[in-house]
CSV table of C-alpha atoms and ligand atoms in Angstrom, one decimal:
chain,number,residue,atom,x,y,z
A,1,MET,CA,-74.1,-39.9,1.3
A,2,GLU,CA,-72.1,-37.9,-1.2
A,3,LYS,CA,-72.6,-38.7,-4.8
A,4,LEU,CA,-69.3,-39.3,-6.5
A,5,ILE,CA,-70.5,-40.4,-9.9
A,6,GLN,CA,-73.7,-39.4,-11.8
A,7,MET,CA,-74.2,-40.7,-15.3
A,8,ILE,CA,-77.3,-39.8,-17.3
A,9,ASP,CA,-78.1,-41.7,-20.5
A,10,ILE,CA,-74.5,-42.3,-21.5
A,11,ARG,CA,-74.0,-43.6,-25.0
A,12,LYS,CA,-70.8,-44.6,-26.8
A,13,GLU,CA,-71.0,-45.5,-30.4
A,14,TYR,CA,-68.3,-46.8,-32.7
A,15,LYS,CA,-68.8,-46.5,-36.4
A,16,MET,CA,-67.1,-49.4,-38.2
A,17,GLY,CA,-67.7,-48.9,-41.9
A,18,ASP,CA,-71.5,-49.1,-42.4
A,19,GLU,CA,-72.1,-50.6,-39.0
A,20,THR,CA,-72.4,-48.8,-35.7
A,21,VAL,CA,-71.5,-50.6,-32.5
A,22,TYR,CA,-73.4,-49.3,-29.5
A,23,ALA,CA,-70.8,-50.1,-26.9
A,24,ASN,CA,-72.8,-48.2,-24.2
A,25,ASP,CA,-76.4,-47.7,-25.0
A,26,GLY,CA,-78.1,-45.5,-22.5
A,27,VAL,CA,-76.4,-46.0,-19.1
A,28,THR,CA,-77.8,-44.2,-16.2
A,29,LEU,CA,-76.3,-44.7,-12.7
A,30,ASP,CA,-75.2,-43.0,-9.5
A,31,ILE,CA,-72.3,-44.2,-7.4
A,32,TYR,CA,-71.8,-42.8,-3.9
A,33,LYS,CA,-68.6,-42.1,-2.0
A,34,GLY,CA,-67.3,-45.2,-0.2
A,35,GLU,CA,-69.1,-47.8,-2.3
A,36,LEU,CA,-67.6,-51.1,-3.5
A,37,VAL,CA,-69.1,-51.9,-6.9
A,38,ALA,CA,-68.5,-54.8,-9.2
A,39,ILE,CA,-69.4,-54.5,-12.9
A,40,VAL,CA,-70.1,-57.8,-14.5
A,41,GLY,CA,-71.2,-58.9,-18.0
A,42,LYS,CA,-70.1,-61.0,-21.0
A,43,SER,CA,-67.2,-60.2,-23.2
A,44,GLY,CA,-68.0,-57.3,-25.5
A,45,SER,CA,-70.9,-56.1,-23.3
A,46,GLY,CA,-69.4,-52.7,-22.8
A,47,LYS,CA,-67.7,-52.9,-19.4
A,48,SER,CA,-64.4,-51.5,-20.3
A,49,THR,CA,-66.0,-48.8,-22.5
A,50,LEU,CA,-68.0,-47.7,-19.4
A,51,MET,CA,-64.9,-47.9,-17.2
A,52,ASN,CA,-62.9,-45.7,-19.6
A,53,ILE,CA,-65.7,-43.1,-19.6
A,54,ILE,CA,-65.9,-43.2,-15.7
A,55,GLY,CA,-62.1,-42.8,-15.6
A,56,ALA,CA,-62.1,-39.8,-18.0
A,57,LEU,CA,-59.9,-41.8,-20.4
A,58,ASP,CA,-62.6,-41.6,-23.0
A,59,VAL,CA,-65.6,-39.4,-23.7
A,60,PRO,CA,-69.2,-40.6,-24.5
A,61,THR,CA,-70.9,-39.9,-27.8
A,62,SER,CA,-73.8,-38.4,-25.8
A,63,GLY,CA,-75.2,-38.2,-22.3
A,64,LYS,CA,-74.1,-36.4,-19.1
A,65,TYR,CA,-71.4,-37.5,-16.8
A,66,PHE,CA,-70.6,-35.7,-13.5
A,67,LEU,CA,-67.6,-36.7,-11.4
A,68,GLY,CA,-67.4,-35.2,-8.0
A,69,GLY,CA,-70.0,-32.7,-9.1
A,70,LYS,CA,-67.9,-31.6,-12.2
A,71,ASP,CA,-69.5,-31.9,-15.6
A,72,VAL,CA,-66.8,-34.0,-17.3
A,73,GLY,CA,-68.2,-33.2,-20.8
A,74,LYS,CA,-67.2,-29.6,-20.3
A,75,LEU,CA,-63.6,-30.2,-19.4
A,76,SER,CA,-60.6,-29.6,-21.8
A,77,ASP,CA,-58.1,-32.4,-22.4
A,78,ASN,CA,-55.7,-30.8,-19.9
A,79,GLN,CA,-58.5,-30.6,-17.3
A,80,LEU,CA,-59.4,-34.3,-17.9
A,81,ALA,CA,-55.7,-35.2,-17.4
A,82,ASP,CA,-55.7,-33.3,-14.1
A,83,ILE,CA,-58.9,-35.0,-13.0
A,84,ARG,CA,-57.3,-38.4,-13.8
A,85,ASN,CA,-54.2,-37.6,-11.9
A,86,GLU,CA,-55.8,-36.1,-8.8
A,87,MET,CA,-59.0,-38.2,-8.5
A,88,ILE,CA,-58.5,-41.6,-10.0
A,89,GLY,CA,-56.3,-44.6,-9.3
A,90,PHE,CA,-56.3,-47.2,-12.1
A,91,VAL,CA,-55.6,-50.9,-11.9
A,92,PHE,CA,-55.4,-53.0,-15.1
A,93,GLN,CA,-55.4,-56.7,-15.8
A,94,GLN,CA,-51.9,-56.6,-17.1
A,95,TYR,CA,-50.5,-54.5,-14.2
A,96,ASN,CA,-48.8,-52.1,-16.7
A,97,LEU,CA,-45.7,-51.6,-14.5
A,98,LEU,CA,-42.8,-50.0,-16.3
A,99,PRO,CA,-40.1,-52.7,-16.7
A,100,ARG,CA,-37.1,-50.4,-16.4
A,101,MET,CA,-38.2,-48.8,-13.2
A,102,ASN,CA,-38.0,-50.4,-9.8
A,103,ILE,CA,-41.1,-51.0,-7.7
A,104,LEU,CA,-40.7,-47.8,-5.7
A,105,GLU,CA,-40.3,-45.7,-8.9
A,106,ASN,CA,-43.3,-47.3,-10.4
A,107,VAL,CA,-45.5,-46.5,-7.4
A,108,GLU,CA,-44.1,-42.9,-7.3
A,109,LEU,CA,-45.1,-42.3,-10.9
A,110,PRO,CA,-48.7,-40.9,-10.3
A,111,LEU,CA,-47.2,-38.6,-7.7
A,112,LEU,CA,-44.6,-37.4,-10.2
A,113,TYR,CA,-47.5,-36.4,-12.5
A,114,ALA,CA,-49.2,-34.7,-9.6
A,115,HIS,CA,-46.0,-32.6,-9.1
A,116,VAL,CA,-45.3,-34.0,-5.6
A,117,SER,CA,-41.7,-33.3,-4.4
A,118,SER,CA,-39.2,-36.1,-4.6
A,119,ARG,CA,-38.9,-36.7,-0.8
A,120,GLU,CA,-42.7,-36.7,-0.3
A,121,ARG,CA,-43.1,-39.0,-3.3
A,122,GLU,CA,-40.8,-41.6,-1.8
A,123,LYS,CA,-42.5,-41.3,1.6
A,124,ARG,CA,-46.0,-41.8,0.2
A,125,ALA,CA,-45.0,-44.5,-2.2
A,126,MET,CA,-43.4,-46.5,0.7
A,127,GLU,CA,-46.6,-46.1,2.7
A,128,ALA,CA,-48.6,-47.4,-0.2
A,129,LEU,CA,-46.2,-50.4,-0.6
A,130,GLU,CA,-46.6,-51.1,3.1
A,131,LYS,CA,-50.3,-51.2,2.7
A,132,VAL,CA,-50.0,-54.0,0.2
A,133,GLY,CA,-47.3,-55.8,2.2
A,134,LEU,CA,-44.5,-55.2,-0.3
A,135,SER,CA,-42.2,-52.5,1.2
A,136,GLU,CA,-39.3,-54.9,1.3
A,137,LYS,CA,-39.5,-55.3,-2.5
A,138,ALA,CA,-39.1,-51.5,-3.1
A,139,LYS,CA,-35.8,-51.7,-4.9
A,140,GLN,CA,-36.5,-54.8,-7.0
A,141,MET,CA,-37.6,-54.7,-10.6
A,142,PRO,CA,-41.1,-55.7,-11.8
A,143,ASN,CA,-39.9,-58.9,-13.5
A,144,GLN,CA,-38.5,-60.2,-10.2
A,145,LEU,CA,-42.0,-60.3,-8.7
A,146,SER,CA,-44.8,-62.9,-9.1
A,147,GLY,CA,-48.0,-61.9,-11.0
A,148,GLY,CA,-49.9,-61.4,-7.7
A,149,GLN,CA,-47.1,-59.3,-6.3
A,150,GLN,CA,-47.0,-57.2,-9.4
A,151,GLN,CA,-50.7,-56.6,-9.2
A,152,ARG,CA,-50.3,-55.6,-5.6
A,153,VAL,CA,-47.7,-53.1,-6.7
A,154,SER,CA,-50.1,-51.7,-9.2
A,155,ILE,CA,-52.7,-51.4,-6.4
A,156,ALA,CA,-50.1,-49.5,-4.4
A,157,ARG,CA,-49.5,-47.2,-7.4
A,158,ALA,CA,-53.3,-46.6,-7.7
A,159,LEU,CA,-53.4,-45.7,-4.0
A,160,ALA,CA,-50.3,-43.6,-3.8
A,161,ALA,CA,-51.9,-40.3,-4.8
A,162,ASN,CA,-54.8,-40.9,-2.4
A,163,PRO,CA,-57.4,-40.8,-5.2
A,164,SER,CA,-61.2,-40.3,-4.6
A,165,LEU,CA,-61.9,-43.3,-6.8
A,166,ILE,CA,-60.1,-46.6,-7.6
A,167,LEU,CA,-61.0,-48.2,-10.9
A,168,ALA,CA,-59.9,-51.7,-11.7
A,169,ASP,CA,-60.6,-53.5,-15.0
A,170,GLU,CA,-60.3,-57.3,-14.5
A,171,PRO,CA,-57.7,-56.9,-11.8
A,172,THR,CA,-57.7,-60.6,-11.1
A,173,GLY,CA,-58.1,-61.7,-14.8
A,174,ALA,CA,-54.4,-62.8,-15.1
A,175,LEU,CA,-54.2,-64.4,-11.7
A,176,ASP,CA,-54.8,-67.9,-10.3
A,177,SER,CA,-57.7,-68.3,-7.8
A,178,LYS,CA,-55.6,-68.1,-4.6
A,179,THR,CA,-53.8,-65.0,-5.8
A,180,SER,CA,-57.1,-63.5,-7.0
A,181,ARG,CA,-58.4,-64.0,-3.5
A,182,GLN,CA,-55.5,-62.0,-2.0
A,183,VAL,CA,-55.9,-59.2,-4.5
A,184,LEU,CA,-59.7,-59.1,-3.8
A,185,ASP,CA,-59.0,-58.9,-0.1
A,186,PHE,CA,-56.8,-55.8,-0.7
A,187,PHE,CA,-59.6,-54.2,-2.6
A,188,LYS,CA,-62.0,-55.0,0.3
A,189,LYS,CA,-59.5,-53.6,2.8
A,190,ILE,CA,-59.1,-50.4,0.8
A,191,HIS,CA,-62.9,-50.1,0.6
A,192,GLU,CA,-63.2,-50.6,4.4
A,193,GLU,CA,-60.7,-47.7,4.9
A,194,GLY,CA,-63.2,-45.5,3.1
A,195,ASN,CA,-62.2,-45.6,-0.5
A,196,THR,CA,-64.6,-45.9,-3.4
A,197,VAL,CA,-63.8,-48.9,-5.5
A,198,ILE,CA,-65.3,-50.0,-8.9
A,199,MET,CA,-64.0,-53.2,-10.3
A,200,ILE,CA,-64.9,-55.1,-13.5
A,201,THR,CA,-64.8,-58.8,-13.3
A,202,HIS,CA,-65.9,-61.9,-15.3
A,203,ASP,CA,-65.9,-63.9,-12.1
A,204,ASN,CA,-69.3,-64.1,-10.3
A,205,ALA,CA,-67.5,-65.4,-7.2
A,206,ILE,CA,-65.6,-62.1,-7.0
A,207,ALA,CA,-68.6,-60.0,-7.9
A,208,LEU,CA,-70.5,-61.5,-5.0
A,209,GLU,CA,-68.0,-60.1,-2.6
A,210,ALA,CA,-68.8,-56.6,-3.6
A,211,LYS,CA,-71.6,-54.7,-1.9
A,212,ARG,CA,-73.3,-53.7,-5.1
A,213,VAL,CA,-73.3,-55.5,-8.5
A,214,ILE,CA,-74.0,-53.8,-11.8
A,215,ARG,CA,-74.5,-56.1,-14.8
A,216,ILE,CA,-74.1,-54.9,-18.4
A,217,ALA,CA,-75.5,-56.7,-21.5
A,218,ASP,CA,-75.4,-55.2,-25.0
A,219,GLY,CA,-74.3,-51.8,-23.6
A,220,LYS,CA,-77.2,-51.5,-21.1
A,221,ILE,CA,-77.5,-52.1,-17.4
A,222,ASN,CA,-79.8,-55.1,-16.9
A,223,PHE,CA,-79.2,-55.6,-13.2
A,224,ASP,CA,-78.2,-53.1,-10.5
A,225,GLY,CA,-78.6,-54.2,-6.9
A,226,SER,CA,-77.0,-55.7,-3.8
A,227,SER,CA,-74.8,-58.7,-4.1
A,228,GLU,CA,-77.4,-60.7,-2.1
A,229,GLU,CA,-80.0,-60.0,-4.8
A,230,TYR,CA,-77.5,-60.8,-7.4
A,231,ALA,CA,-76.7,-64.1,-5.7
A,232,ALA,CA,-80.3,-65.1,-6.0
A,233,ILE,CA,-80.3,-64.8,-9.8
A,234,VAL,CA,-76.9,-66.4,-10.7
B,1,ATP,N1,-62.1,-48.6,-30.1
B,1,ATP,C1,-63.1,-49.3,-30.5
B,1,ATP,N2,-63.5,-49.3,-31.8
B,1,ATP,C2,-64.5,-50.0,-32.3
B,1,ATP,N3,-65.3,-50.8,-31.5
B,1,ATP,C3,-64.9,-50.9,-30.2
B,1,ATP,C4,-63.8,-50.2,-29.6
B,1,ATP,N4,-63.7,-50.4,-28.3
B,1,ATP,C5,-64.7,-51.3,-28.0
B,1,ATP,N5,-65.4,-51.6,-29.1
B,1,ATP,C6,-66.6,-52.5,-29.2
B,1,ATP,O1,-67.5,-52.1,-28.2
B,1,ATP,C7,-68.1,-53.2,-27.6
B,1,ATP,C8,-67.8,-53.2,-26.1
B,1,ATP,O2,-66.4,-53.4,-25.9
B,1,ATP,P1,-65.8,-53.4,-24.4
B,1,ATP,O3,-64.3,-53.4,-24.6
B,1,ATP,O4,-66.4,-52.3,-23.6
B,1,ATP,O5,-66.3,-54.8,-23.8
B,1,ATP,P2,-66.0,-55.5,-22.5
B,1,ATP,O6,-67.3,-55.8,-21.8
B,1,ATP,O7,-65.0,-54.8,-21.7
B,1,ATP,O8,-65.4,-56.9,-23.0
B,1,ATP,P3,-64.3,-57.9,-22.3
B,1,ATP,O9,-65.0,-58.6,-21.1
B,1,ATP,O10,-64.0,-58.8,-23.4
B,1,ATP,O11,-63.2,-57.0,-21.9
B,1,ATP,C9,-67.5,-54.4,-28.3
B,1,ATP,O12,-68.4,-54.8,-29.3
B,1,ATP,C10,-66.2,-53.9,-28.9
B,1,ATP,O13,-65.9,-54.6,-30.1
B,2,MG,MG1,-63.0,-55.2,-21.1
């Protein structure tokens, strides 16, 4: 299997006056192409910090991070932006759809950043919307959709540029359990189609549906194994 992510002793420190917060405190992990990974841990344990580093949205204080074989620490801001646009699809808890753009335009956005032509953008965005079962909503505005539908649009947006990696930070955090289930099923489907998916969740029931679970406590990994092994300890 091809290694997509390699992290070696990643640390992220925040200095707050006299105090230092060790948000990530020596994280070492490998993630292979095609994996479905859940990252779990209490509030404040360092999950989003880690996700932001994985997504090249933030840089670690120390440690080595290779994404698709590239040493991310050696890239310029412009190169980091290119990596994000070309390789990563992001899904957030609060959907982050732009309210004045219709659904189709929202899904086209990452393709715009990737300099895809207008006709090709529309075609690929419609395909992504079809995958999440929302092509008939293409011309509607985000506020005309339910929370679950908006999250499915944000998944379509993450998929549109055909990224190597989908990162989702609490994608079901704002949804009721039935809608969470539907969103989770989309992630599983995307995974089965060959995508690499990493999702953060507070919800053990959701984590147990991933193949692999990584648990963070105080900025450190304290469990990394199959969901079957994880089930035995929670
Ligand atoms: N920009 C920042 N400045 C200072 N401290 C920060 C910053 N971002 C995060 N932290 C601290 O780092 C630690 C880890 O935060 P992080 O957001 O990664 O936690 P989390 O596991 O995602 O929590 P939650 O489940 O509540 O989202 C926390 O103690 C937090 O206060
Ligand atoms: Mg968080």
